[in-house]
Amino acid sequence: MRWFFLICMFSGLLAQAQSVPLQWEPVAPGVWKATVGQPDKVDLLTTAGGSPRKEALQKLGEAPFPLPQAECSAEIKEGKVYLRFPLQEEEQLFGLGLQFKTVNRRGQILNLHMDHYQGRDDGRSHAPVPFYVSSSGYGVLINSARYITVYAGTAVRVNSQHPPRVYDRNTEPDWSAQPYSDAVEMLVPAAGTEIYVFAGKNSMEAVQRYNLFNGGGVLPPKWGLGFTHRMPTLSTAAQVKAEATAFNEHGFPLDFIGLEPGWQTKAYPCTFEWDKSRFPDPAAFVKEMQAKGIRLNLWLNPYLSPASSLYSAAKPLSGSHTVWNGLVPDLTLPAAQQLYKNIFKTQHVDIGVSGYKIDEVDGVDSWLWPDVATFPSGTTAEQMRQVYGVMMQRLTTGWFREKGVRTYGLVRASNAGASSFPYVIYNDYYNHRDFITALCNSSFIGVLWTPEVRASKTAEEWLRRMQSACFSPMAMLNAWADGTKPWSFPEVEKQVKDVALLRMQLFPYLYTVFSQYYLEGKPPVRAMNLVEGFSFQHQSQKAALDGTENPYRMALREDVKDQFMLGDDLLVAPMFTGQTTRKVILPQGKWYDFYTGEYVGNGNIIEATPGLDKIPLYVRDGGIIPMIPPVTHTPAPDEQLPLEIRHYGEAESTAVLYDDDGQSYDYQQGKYMQYRLSAKKDKHAKWQGQVVIENKQGLKVAYKNIKWRFMLPESSGR
């Protein structure tokens, strides 16, 4: 009886919440870490393995801790961690996974669970990154590979310092089922976790620190930023060659081709070995395609077929459950990693294959291993689910790096800390508007996303989707299912070709934008909420001073999820099927039409009516956009191309054009060059452009015959 009493008392003590003081340790300029309880051995950042880019972080400078520390709290109860962080009344929250419906997370409850996106913003996604960014200029990361539940400004505590007003539903029409909440609360189902806080002058700087702390953003090989086309499933080597010839005959750009499951002897699960009936001489085939300027990317899922020569060796290194009857290797084990490395290198990397499309590492629940599965390393099924896609990214990237060449591919799952990996997320969901929302959301969490094109019901939809894809991290047509081509709708073939070639013309600008991702941590595609001069808080303060509520401020209060920035200067506003006009919200400062140089507005809402042929594009005042002629392949290492430098607006300005060899990792040792571009008026008020080349490494200059074009209407007197 006594023992029973003691056990009950001990159990009661365990059930009580244990408050844990948060001790914030500075770990980099503007970055702090706190540890609660006993964290798991497997976590997100260790799995990704990124190293902070200390010099770049130091350039951002020191910053004070961005939250009131007394209002940040942690408790441990029943082997779980409970966290609470304060929220100000007008704060907006962004991040918390790659969601497709909304941008502002405040007021949402999310269970951050790796999964195939099912059409609901509930936390299940291809990148359930437990990192949120505040409009007040800070970010919070929970470094746990668990299914974390987030109450993003939904829960109201009895002892809240800022309790919501109490309404009477019977008499007050403003009553809401969701009262105001002054906190973000999280439940981490683990005995401990690490927490990181990132400071910034604004939201962008917080995102920069997050990306730089994880190794910086990826800089793809030059060919990765061209156009890519994925073949039907059972294509042969001859059909792939014929497809490349057809692109050339139609004058469409093409830099790499993706081979879908049929390149292997068996798929679902996979052997990773070439099917010799369709590809009789893989090495010669790869070499022949490279001679034509076209790389090859191989589809796979990582589950090992019983038909594979590796099956017996892999079985003791794999989980207790299969996926489509294939083994799930425990990739935390060095032996399992080496097993895969041996076959991937000999079958793919060593013969010149340039990358992978890593499928089925996200969900659905009924397809993947269940949460009751076990793995030889002791890693739980839950943790394995959260990080498996990241492990595949890290391993494959490492194999290419050992060879000294960059890769660029596709993946269905990612998570925190993976910004430096050369992979773009894709999925089977196919809503065009939601694809653009995901493109915006990717910018907060250190991942890349492509709104790929697969099929369309009409020529208009085909063109609108192509226009969006050409302004994303990977311009891709995925014809694996039905064999579509860029010219599948002849009535818009010219317009599709024009926008594909425009992407190629913008290559110098796009490559420079990605260099910023690596050097500065700035994502290449940026949600408007990361843009200077686009601030709900700023507009709120302005409204408080003058007592107004203008349409611009009202628009910022809502989700801005259908337009985005590409780099510092280019605003992209996609059109959707059935639209002849659309609203575009311009940040503060003057903006100009990309195509004509016409002034369009300053910190206001405009109506865009571009017609069917064009996607609306706008350039910031003083924006400098370097462009090459229309080409069908991205520049080769030994190639020199003419360069046109466009300047927009009335502001004198400077910019940097980045370049390197485009294929090796030498840039990480400083082997790159920069063109310092400046546009100024002379004493006669005439515009002059100057180019100063900084080339300390003696690299071959990629651009010749450099000319400036000042983009204002002729009536401006330029």
XYZ file of C-alpha atoms in Angstrom:
718
model
C 0.000 0.000 0.000
C 2.838 2.335 0.885
C 4.588 1.642 -2.418
C 1.340 2.284 -4.278
C 1.010 5.641 -2.481
C 4.613 6.615 -3.322
C 4.177 5.646 -6.980
C 1.000 7.714 -7.222
C 2.701 10.685 -5.561
C 5.707 10.395 -7.887
C 3.415 10.160 -10.905
C 1.598 13.251 -9.741
C 4.862 15.162 -9.484
C 5.786 14.114 -13.009
C 2.434 15.335 -14.279
C 2.979 18.786 -12.808
C 4.447 21.359 -15.125
C 8.081 22.131 -14.408
C 8.985 25.692 -15.344
C 12.362 25.911 -17.099
C 14.237 29.228 -17.158
C 15.386 30.143 -20.663
C 19.071 31.019 -20.692
C 19.819 32.752 -24.009
C 23.347 32.174 -25.250
C 24.631 34.252 -28.192
C 25.904 31.845 -30.881
C 26.412 34.291 -33.788
C 25.818 38.001 -34.367
C 22.095 38.529 -33.825
C 21.460 34.821 -33.088
C 20.719 33.275 -29.677
C 20.170 29.726 -28.477
C 18.404 28.299 -25.423
C 18.156 24.653 -24.404
C 15.142 23.179 -22.633
C 15.373 19.774 -20.946
C 17.226 16.975 -22.733
C 17.021 17.438 -26.532
C 16.866 14.432 -28.870
C 20.079 13.229 -30.482
C 18.407 13.570 -33.883
C 17.400 17.158 -34.642
C 16.844 19.280 -37.733
C 20.018 21.359 -37.841
C 22.398 18.488 -37.056
C 20.757 16.402 -39.770
C 21.178 19.186 -42.337
C 24.758 19.744 -41.195
C 25.103 23.371 -42.240
C 27.952 25.544 -40.949
C 27.216 29.203 -40.113
C 28.679 31.701 -42.562
C 30.331 33.732 -39.841
C 31.806 36.493 -41.994
C 28.463 37.196 -43.659
C 26.696 37.192 -40.293
C 29.253 39.634 -38.935
C 28.526 41.988 -41.854
C 24.928 42.167 -40.651
C 26.291 43.323 -37.306
C 25.256 42.790 -33.740
C 21.662 43.276 -32.638
C 19.850 43.277 -29.290
C 17.675 40.348 -28.257
C 14.402 41.111 -30.068
C 11.849 39.777 -27.563
C 11.046 40.627 -23.943
C 12.852 37.740 -22.285
C 10.591 37.693 -19.244
C 7.632 36.911 -21.504
C 9.322 33.926 -23.172
C 8.644 30.806 -21.154
C 9.154 27.042 -21.228
C 7.703 24.182 -19.200
C 8.243 20.432 -19.182
C 5.282 18.240 -18.382
C 4.720 14.517 -18.957
C 7.844 14.313 -21.087
C 6.774 17.146 -23.389
C 7.945 20.718 -23.839
C 5.500 23.629 -23.706
C 6.745 26.941 -25.102
C 5.314 30.447 -25.115
C 6.490 33.593 -26.945
C 4.813 37.014 -26.797
C 2.986 38.780 -29.647
C 2.248 42.444 -30.079
C -1.197 43.492 -31.255
C -0.365 44.259 -34.897
C 2.335 41.651 -35.474
C 1.960 39.394 -38.466
C 3.568 35.952 -38.526
C 5.058 34.183 -41.540
C 6.753 30.858 -42.182
C 5.862 27.691 -40.252
C 6.053 25.484 -43.286
C 5.435 25.490 -47.000
C 1.704 26.189 -47.037
C -0.382 26.883 -50.144
C -3.445 28.874 -49.105
C -2.301 31.672 -46.811
C 0.788 33.748 -46.049
C 0.027 35.312 -42.656
C 0.034 32.562 -40.029
C -1.413 34.562 -37.163
C -4.639 33.000 -35.992
C -3.766 29.489 -37.234
C -3.232 26.180 -35.453
C -0.652 24.020 -37.219
C 0.655 20.510 -36.658
C 4.027 20.588 -38.409
C 4.065 17.122 -39.903
C 5.949 15.970 -43.016
C 3.358 15.001 -45.575
C 2.166 15.314 -49.138
C 0.128 18.525 -49.232
C -3.574 17.656 -49.016
C -5.120 21.037 -49.841
C -5.365 22.356 -46.267
C -3.056 24.783 -44.460
C -2.984 22.664 -41.298
C 0.780 22.229 -40.947
C 1.124 19.052 -42.973
C 3.330 19.924 -45.904
C 6.452 19.087 -47.889
C 8.503 21.390 -45.667
C 7.016 21.608 -42.139
C 9.762 23.973 -41.006
C 9.240 25.026 -37.345
C 10.508 28.552 -37.972
C 8.375 31.674 -37.890
C 9.210 35.224 -38.861
C 7.550 38.259 -37.339
C 6.736 41.492 -39.107
C 8.445 43.098 -36.102
C 11.810 41.829 -37.357
C 12.761 38.587 -35.614
C 12.504 34.840 -36.157
C 12.085 31.822 -33.854
C 13.226 28.266 -34.700
C 12.426 25.116 -32.738
C 15.204 22.647 -33.528
C 13.255 19.440 -33.066
C 12.511 16.659 -35.559
C 9.107 16.020 -33.990
C 5.501 16.714 -34.962
C 5.261 20.149 -33.363
C 1.894 21.779 -32.707
C 1.817 25.566 -33.021
C -0.894 27.881 -31.733
C 0.054 31.011 -33.669
C -1.887 33.656 -31.777
C -4.972 31.554 -31.021
C -4.746 30.610 -27.338
C -5.749 32.972 -24.504
C -4.434 32.385 -20.991
C -6.382 33.321 -17.885
C -3.470 35.408 -16.619
C -2.710 37.084 -19.955
C -1.099 40.506 -19.652
C -3.096 41.653 -22.658
C -6.468 39.940 -22.367
C -8.962 40.301 -25.209
C -12.055 42.422 -24.822
C -15.087 40.465 -23.664
C -17.994 40.693 -26.109
C -21.656 39.776 -25.730
C -22.731 37.772 -28.752
C -26.361 38.521 -28.002
C -25.971 42.248 -28.492
C -22.598 43.009 -30.128
C -22.174 42.220 -33.853
C -18.360 42.420 -33.542
C -18.283 39.227 -31.466
C -15.704 36.750 -32.802
C -15.250 33.056 -32.162
C -11.497 33.704 -32.052
C -10.635 36.320 -29.417
C -7.400 38.289 -29.611
C -4.345 36.329 -28.429
C -1.033 37.822 -27.345
C 1.203 34.762 -27.713
C 2.568 31.977 -29.863
C 2.407 28.695 -27.967
C 3.957 25.404 -29.028
C 3.861 21.802 -27.927
C 6.994 19.758 -28.652
C 6.443 16.031 -27.932
C 9.962 15.427 -26.624
C 11.840 15.600 -23.328
C 13.737 18.654 -24.533
C 14.575 20.898 -27.445
C 16.812 23.705 -28.645
C 15.339 27.119 -29.456
C 16.995 29.707 -31.689
C 16.042 33.367 -31.992
C 17.183 35.509 -34.935
C 17.132 39.305 -34.726
C 16.842 41.857 -37.491
C 16.046 45.448 -38.347
C 13.164 43.985 -40.335
C 11.725 40.629 -41.407
C 14.188 40.263 -44.263
C 17.205 40.592 -41.991
C 15.811 37.930 -39.641
C 15.430 35.590 -42.638
C 18.959 36.435 -43.785
C 20.398 35.500 -40.402
C 18.443 32.234 -40.413
C 19.725 31.291 -43.874
C 23.319 32.347 -43.172
C 23.352 30.502 -39.858
C 22.467 27.351 -41.800
C 25.247 27.769 -44.349
C 23.715 30.338 -46.663
C 21.487 29.749 -49.647
C 22.289 27.533 -52.601
C 24.001 28.872 -55.708
C 22.965 26.481 -58.503
C 25.148 25.652 -61.489
C 24.407 27.968 -64.385
C 22.639 25.251 -66.342
C 20.213 24.790 -63.441
C 18.670 28.195 -64.102
C 17.837 27.386 -67.712
C 14.727 25.537 -68.871
C 14.056 21.904 -67.964
C 11.743 19.311 -69.462
C 10.780 15.945 -67.955
C 10.134 13.001 -70.249
C 7.227 10.529 -70.230
C 7.780 7.575 -67.893
C 8.889 4.867 -70.327
C 10.942 7.015 -72.703
C 13.958 5.489 -74.410
C 17.346 7.004 -75.158
C 16.282 7.523 -78.757
C 13.118 9.327 -77.690
C 15.062 11.591 -75.344
C 17.400 12.545 -78.181
C 14.431 13.188 -80.459
C 12.840 15.409 -77.814
C 16.002 17.496 -77.538
C 16.064 17.829 -81.328
C 12.436 18.983 -81.342
C 13.197 21.713 -78.784
C 16.059 22.885 -80.963
C 13.905 22.889 -84.109
C 11.219 24.950 -82.367
C 13.817 27.376 -80.999
C 12.928 26.675 -77.365
C 15.566 26.826 -74.633
C 16.563 23.569 -72.962
C 19.358 22.947 -70.467
C 18.459 19.696 -68.759
C 16.093 16.797 -69.288
C 14.547 14.702 -66.549
C 14.134 10.940 -66.916
C 11.159 9.546 -65.021
C 10.851 6.038 -63.392
C 11.326 4.016 -66.572
C 15.068 4.664 -66.780
C 15.450 1.977 -64.075
C 14.956 -1.770 -64.334
C 12.213 -1.485 -61.695
C 10.555 1.378 -59.834
C 8.164 1.715 -56.899
C 10.374 0.431 -55.276
C 13.620 1.165 -57.108
C 16.754 -0.625 -58.201
C 18.694 2.544 -59.213
C 20.127 0.483 -62.089
C 19.678 1.404 -65.760
C 17.186 -0.492 -67.874
C 19.395 -1.616 -70.762
C 16.415 -2.235 -73.045
C 15.661 1.493 -73.047
C 19.186 2.794 -72.366
C 21.637 0.216 -73.756
C 24.758 2.344 -73.141
C 24.039 4.874 -70.357
C 27.551 6.345 -70.222
C 27.672 7.017 -73.958
C 24.132 8.414 -73.860
C 24.981 10.851 -71.061
C 28.139 11.953 -72.856
C 26.288 12.489 -76.144
C 23.636 14.639 -74.459
C 26.271 16.727 -72.681
C 27.931 17.376 -76.029
C 24.625 18.916 -77.107
C 24.616 21.140 -74.021
C 21.972 19.115 -72.184
C 22.320 17.545 -68.738
C 20.318 14.601 -67.411
C 18.378 14.361 -64.155
C 17.153 11.010 -62.795
C 13.886 10.380 -60.962
C 13.973 8.044 -57.984
C 12.422 7.238 -54.669
C 14.845 5.890 -52.044
C 13.038 2.608 -51.319
C 15.006 -0.457 -52.364
C 13.448 -3.108 -54.573
C 13.850 -6.822 -53.788
C 15.204 -7.032 -57.355
C 18.169 -4.818 -56.448
C 21.627 -6.328 -56.054
C 21.875 -4.373 -52.794
C 18.806 -5.892 -51.174
C 20.482 -8.526 -48.982
C 23.157 -6.135 -47.749
C 20.613 -3.377 -47.073
C 18.037 -5.474 -45.221
C 19.718 -5.436 -41.774
C 20.342 -1.689 -42.196
C 16.689 -0.883 -42.864
C 13.500 -0.142 -40.977
C 10.928 -2.637 -39.781
C 8.370 -1.641 -42.435
C 8.539 -1.384 -46.212
C 7.274 1.228 -48.659
C 5.671 -0.374 -51.750
C 7.471 -3.571 -50.669
C 10.801 -1.758 -50.746
C 13.298 -1.449 -47.922
C 13.669 1.892 -46.118
C 17.397 2.181 -45.359
C 18.245 3.850 -42.065
C 20.238 6.719 -43.537
C 21.528 7.802 -40.144
C 23.803 4.722 -40.324
C 27.176 5.205 -42.092
C 26.963 1.688 -43.506
C 23.614 2.422 -45.171
C 24.960 5.701 -46.536
C 27.984 3.947 -48.010
C 25.830 1.270 -49.608
C 23.810 3.875 -51.468
C 26.869 5.942 -52.299
C 28.518 3.000 -54.036
C 25.650 2.361 -56.427
C 24.696 6.004 -57.007
C 28.265 6.967 -57.864
C 28.995 4.064 -60.183
C 25.602 4.046 -61.911
C 24.986 7.816 -62.115
C 27.457 10.388 -60.813
C 30.648 8.931 -62.268
C 29.195 8.665 -65.799
C 28.111 12.324 -65.776
C 24.475 12.359 -64.627
C 23.901 15.867 -63.290
C 21.214 15.488 -60.636
C 18.177 13.797 -59.128
C 14.473 14.158 -58.613
C 13.873 12.621 -55.174
C 10.248 11.560 -54.930
C 7.958 10.120 -52.239
C 9.944 11.198 -49.170
C 7.049 13.247 -47.796
C 3.795 11.211 -47.479
C 0.980 10.091 -47.742
C 0.523 8.290 -44.386
C -0.821 5.115 -45.957
C 2.176 4.943 -48.317
C 5.096 5.579 -45.980
C 6.244 3.722 -42.908
C 3.877 4.095 -39.939
C 4.801 5.848 -36.725
C 5.055 2.423 -35.046
C 7.978 1.470 -37.313
C 11.436 0.983 -35.822
C 14.898 1.609 -37.261
C 18.255 -0.030 -36.368
C 19.772 3.242 -35.122
C 16.959 3.791 -32.643
C 15.770 6.877 -34.501
C 12.011 6.989 -34.142
C 9.698 6.652 -37.133
C 8.423 10.172 -36.435
C 11.885 11.689 -36.555
C 12.792 9.683 -39.650
C 9.653 11.008 -41.373
C 10.603 14.609 -40.575
C 14.190 14.396 -41.877
C 14.369 11.662 -44.532
C 14.147 14.097 -47.434
C 16.871 16.266 -45.907
C 19.147 13.255 -45.450
C 18.737 12.346 -49.124
C 19.531 15.922 -50.127
C 22.645 16.016 -47.981
C 23.983 12.667 -49.182
C 23.460 13.247 -52.891
C 24.830 16.788 -52.692
C 27.942 15.433 -51.001
C 28.565 12.877 -53.749
C 28.523 15.562 -56.430
C 30.667 17.817 -54.277
C 33.310 15.081 -53.995
C 33.470 15.178 -57.776
C 33.859 18.958 -57.684
C 30.683 19.786 -59.608
C 27.468 21.472 -58.572
C 24.111 19.810 -58.979
C 20.520 21.063 -59.045
C 17.470 18.894 -58.637
C 14.020 18.314 -57.232
C 12.781 16.904 -53.936
C 9.416 16.285 -52.336
C 10.483 16.932 -48.734
C 12.693 19.381 -46.873
C 12.965 20.969 -43.452
C 14.889 23.466 -41.356
C 18.573 24.039 -42.067
C 18.432 22.916 -45.712
C 18.842 26.267 -47.498
C 22.298 25.360 -48.850
C 21.114 22.202 -50.598
C 20.650 22.442 -54.386
C 17.080 21.178 -54.405
C 13.728 22.687 -55.352
C 10.504 21.337 -53.857
C 7.644 20.182 -56.090
C 4.440 18.195 -55.555
C 1.387 16.652 -57.222
C -1.005 19.416 -56.184
C -1.886 21.587 -59.183
C -3.712 24.794 -58.296
C -2.047 27.705 -60.099
C -2.998 30.403 -57.581
C -1.932 28.231 -54.653
C 1.371 27.501 -56.403
C 2.160 31.226 -56.299
C 1.216 31.393 -52.609
C 3.674 28.558 -51.963
C 6.305 30.467 -53.931
C 5.810 33.412 -51.551
C 5.886 31.198 -48.453
C 9.079 29.433 -49.505
C 10.987 32.681 -49.003
C 10.434 32.720 -45.236
C 11.771 29.236 -44.451
C 14.927 28.668 -46.506
C 13.497 26.407 -49.202
C 12.895 26.743 -52.947
C 9.664 25.866 -54.764
C 8.717 25.498 -58.429
C 5.219 26.087 -59.850
C 5.902 23.494 -62.531
C 3.701 23.114 -65.617
C 2.151 19.738 -66.420
C -1.125 20.176 -68.259
C -3.823 22.732 -69.006
C -7.413 22.752 -70.184
C -6.974 25.795 -72.421
C -4.279 27.667 -74.292
C -4.750 30.618 -71.933
C -4.119 28.503 -68.853
C -1.072 26.932 -70.533
C 0.450 30.327 -71.231
C -0.329 31.745 -67.786
C 1.257 28.742 -66.082
C 4.323 28.950 -68.326
C 4.718 32.631 -67.529
C 4.735 31.888 -63.795
C 7.155 28.969 -64.115
C 9.657 31.138 -65.997
C 9.953 33.449 -62.984
C 10.576 30.754 -60.402
C 13.713 28.990 -59.050
C 13.276 26.218 -61.621
C 11.517 26.718 -64.964
C 10.082 23.260 -65.565
C 7.679 21.478 -67.858
C 6.860 18.060 -66.396
C 5.566 15.853 -69.219
C 5.952 12.507 -67.425
C 2.229 11.692 -67.642
C 0.990 12.961 -71.001
C 3.966 13.999 -73.124
C 3.076 17.678 -73.419
C 5.477 20.085 -75.098
C 5.906 23.854 -74.784
C 4.206 24.115 -78.168
C 1.292 21.821 -77.276
C -1.063 24.774 -77.735
C -0.007 26.198 -81.135
C -2.139 29.311 -80.736
C 0.124 30.523 -77.893
C 3.401 28.892 -78.977
C 4.981 32.253 -79.785
C 4.032 33.767 -76.419
C 5.314 30.721 -74.531
C 8.557 30.852 -76.478
C 8.878 34.582 -75.814
C 8.603 34.204 -72.039
C 10.978 31.211 -72.003
C 13.549 33.252 -73.934
C 12.957 36.216 -71.622
C 14.009 34.019 -68.709
C 17.188 33.221 -70.622
C 17.784 36.927 -71.318
C 17.448 37.625 -67.608
C 20.036 34.983 -66.723
C 22.733 37.486 -65.551
C 20.210 39.110 -63.215
C 18.861 35.746 -62.003
C 22.320 34.300 -61.336
C 23.230 37.439 -59.391
C 20.026 37.093 -57.367
C 21.013 33.544 -56.395
C 24.504 34.755 -55.480
C 22.799 37.025 -52.933
C 21.154 33.941 -51.448
C 24.586 32.456 -50.803
C 26.519 35.618 -49.930
C 23.855 37.534 -47.996
C 21.128 35.028 -47.142
C 18.495 36.883 -49.193
C 16.054 34.425 -50.797
C 15.864 34.752 -54.599
C 12.053 34.814 -54.626
C 10.698 37.101 -51.904
C 7.232 37.489 -50.484
C 6.168 41.112 -50.468
C 6.265 41.101 -46.663
C 10.064 40.855 -46.893
C 10.335 43.942 -49.088
C 11.464 47.326 -47.795
C 8.643 49.842 -48.119
C 5.942 47.186 -47.853
C 5.060 47.226 -44.180
C 1.714 46.860 -42.464
C 3.209 48.327 -39.290
C 4.429 51.402 -41.159
C 1.021 51.966 -42.652
C -0.603 51.421 -39.252
C 1.552 54.128 -37.700
C 0.763 56.462 -40.579
C -2.957 55.809 -40.219
C -2.772 56.475 -36.473
C -1.197 59.869 -37.167
C -3.609 61.087 -39.819
C -6.712 59.171 -38.723
C -7.241 57.549 -42.121
C -7.930 54.005 -43.243
C -6.860 53.841 -46.874
C -7.242 50.961 -49.340
C -3.480 50.384 -49.416
C -3.314 49.724 -45.691
C -6.387 47.527 -45.889
C -4.706 45.495 -48.646
C -1.598 44.970 -46.513
C -3.743 43.675 -43.663
C -4.910 40.851 -45.912
C -2.681 38.132 -47.337
C -0.592 39.418 -50.229
C -0.037 36.054 -51.848
C -0.303 36.503 -55.611
C 2.725 38.698 -56.339
C 6.369 38.550 -55.332
C 9.807 40.029 -55.840
C 12.535 38.318 -57.835
C 15.670 39.794 -56.353
C 15.964 43.395 -55.229
C 14.453 45.136 -58.224
C 11.922 43.021 -60.153
C 8.292 42.701 -59.029
C 6.366 39.798 -60.620
C 2.558 39.774 -60.716
C 1.307 36.533 -62.341
C -1.946 36.423 -64.268
C -4.434 33.573 -63.884
C -6.930 31.974 -66.255
C -9.882 34.242 -66.961
C -8.164 37.416 -65.788
C -7.910 40.393 -68.103
C -6.892 42.731 -65.287
C -5.470 42.380 -61.805
C -4.515 44.524 -58.823
C -0.836 45.020 -58.019
C 0.239 46.462 -54.675
C 3.374 48.556 -55.106
C 5.831 49.110 -52.234
C 6.823 52.640 -51.289
C 8.972 54.332 -53.927
C 8.536 54.840 -57.643
C 7.960 51.824 -59.903
C 8.251 51.389 -63.660
C 6.940 48.972 -66.268
C 9.650 46.448 -67.174
C 8.761 46.327 -70.854
C 8.320 50.046 -71.608
C 9.948 51.956 -68.760
C 6.687 53.848 -68.151
C 6.109 55.147 -64.621
C 3.282 53.146 -62.973
C 3.015 54.287 -59.345
C 4.428 54.820 -55.867
C 3.184 52.939 -52.800
C -0.302 52.448 -54.179
C -2.564 49.872 -55.805
C -2.592 49.794 -59.590
C -4.608 47.879 -62.175
C -2.527 45.810 -64.594
C -4.001 45.020 -68.016
C -1.105 43.331 -69.851
C -3.097 41.412 -72.435
C -2.487 37.728 -73.011
C 1.091 38.055 -74.251
C 2.847 39.291 -71.130
C 3.177 38.668 -67.420
C 3.156 41.986 -65.503
C 6.666 42.959 -64.414
C 7.739 46.131 -62.613
C 11.133 47.556 -61.701
C 12.032 49.676 -58.695
C 13.219 53.265 -59.253
C 16.921 53.060 -60.018
C 16.684 49.342 -60.737
C 19.496 47.909 -62.864
C 18.682 44.778 -64.870
C 21.546 43.138 -66.842
C 20.420 41.018 -69.818
C 21.953 38.841 -72.541
C 20.492 38.123 -75.994
C 17.856 35.359 -76.291
C 19.716 32.027 -76.146
C 18.642 28.386 -75.957
C 21.303 27.325 -73.419
C 22.685 29.078 -70.358
C 26.240 30.398 -70.875
C 28.975 27.774 -71.040
C 32.217 28.296 -69.041
C 34.200 29.354 -72.118
C 31.450 31.448 -73.723
C 31.290 35.248 -74.005
C 27.988 36.991 -74.671
C 26.970 40.605 -75.321
C 25.421 42.350 -72.326
C 22.707 44.986 -72.227
C 22.314 46.791 -68.911
C 18.924 48.370 -68.387
C 18.375 51.195 -65.925
C 14.861 52.204 -64.863
C 13.469 55.383 -63.383
C 14.906 58.662 -62.192
C 17.196 57.630 -59.337
C 20.932 57.368 -59.745
C 21.991 53.957 -58.565
C 24.618 51.245 -58.318
C 24.383 47.472 -58.538
C 26.567 44.384 -58.632
C 26.580 41.768 -61.385
C 27.997 38.471 -60.128
C 29.775 35.780 -62.135
C 31.903 32.654 -61.614
C 32.729 29.508 -63.571
C 29.159 28.304 -63.151
C 29.904 24.692 -62.349
C 32.499 24.192 -59.576
C 32.581 25.094 -55.881
C 35.527 27.457 -56.357
C 33.259 30.423 -55.590
C 33.188 29.299 -51.955
C 36.925 30.039 -51.816
C 36.348 33.516 -53.234
C 36.952 32.614 -56.889
C 34.287 34.810 -58.435
C 34.115 38.199 -60.074
C 31.788 41.172 -59.751
C 30.890 43.894 -62.200
C 30.241 47.154 -60.374
C 27.485 48.902 -62.304
C 26.582 52.543 -61.770
C 24.095 54.830 -63.531
C 24.478 58.578 -63.006
C 23.689 61.850 -64.729
C 26.543 63.958 -65.995
C 26.789 67.747 -65.658
C 24.521 68.090 -68.690
C 21.838 65.936 -66.990
C 22.423 63.134 -69.457
C 22.530 59.560 -68.206
C 25.843 57.741 -68.199
C 26.536 54.127 -67.313
C 29.793 52.815 -65.922
C 31.094 49.269 -65.477
C 34.056 48.438 -63.233
C 35.138 44.799 -63.227
C 36.573 43.341 -60.014
C 38.374 40.172 -61.066
C 41.113 39.419 -58.566
C 41.154 35.722 -59.475
C 41.821 36.324 -63.172
C 38.671 34.525 -64.320
C 37.611 34.711 -67.933
C 35.254 37.613 -68.526
C 31.854 36.261 -69.546
C 30.320 39.419 -71.011
C 31.496 41.579 -73.903
C 30.136 44.508 -75.921
C 28.496 45.931 -72.811
C 25.877 48.555 -73.588
C 23.573 50.605 -71.396
C 19.890 51.200 -72.084
C 18.086 53.819 -70.020
C 14.461 52.744 -69.822
C 12.292 55.842 -69.817
C 9.861 56.820 -72.591
C 11.359 59.018 -75.271
C 9.202 61.881 -74.030
C 11.318 61.965 -70.872
C 14.174 63.560 -72.790
C 16.760 60.832 -72.202
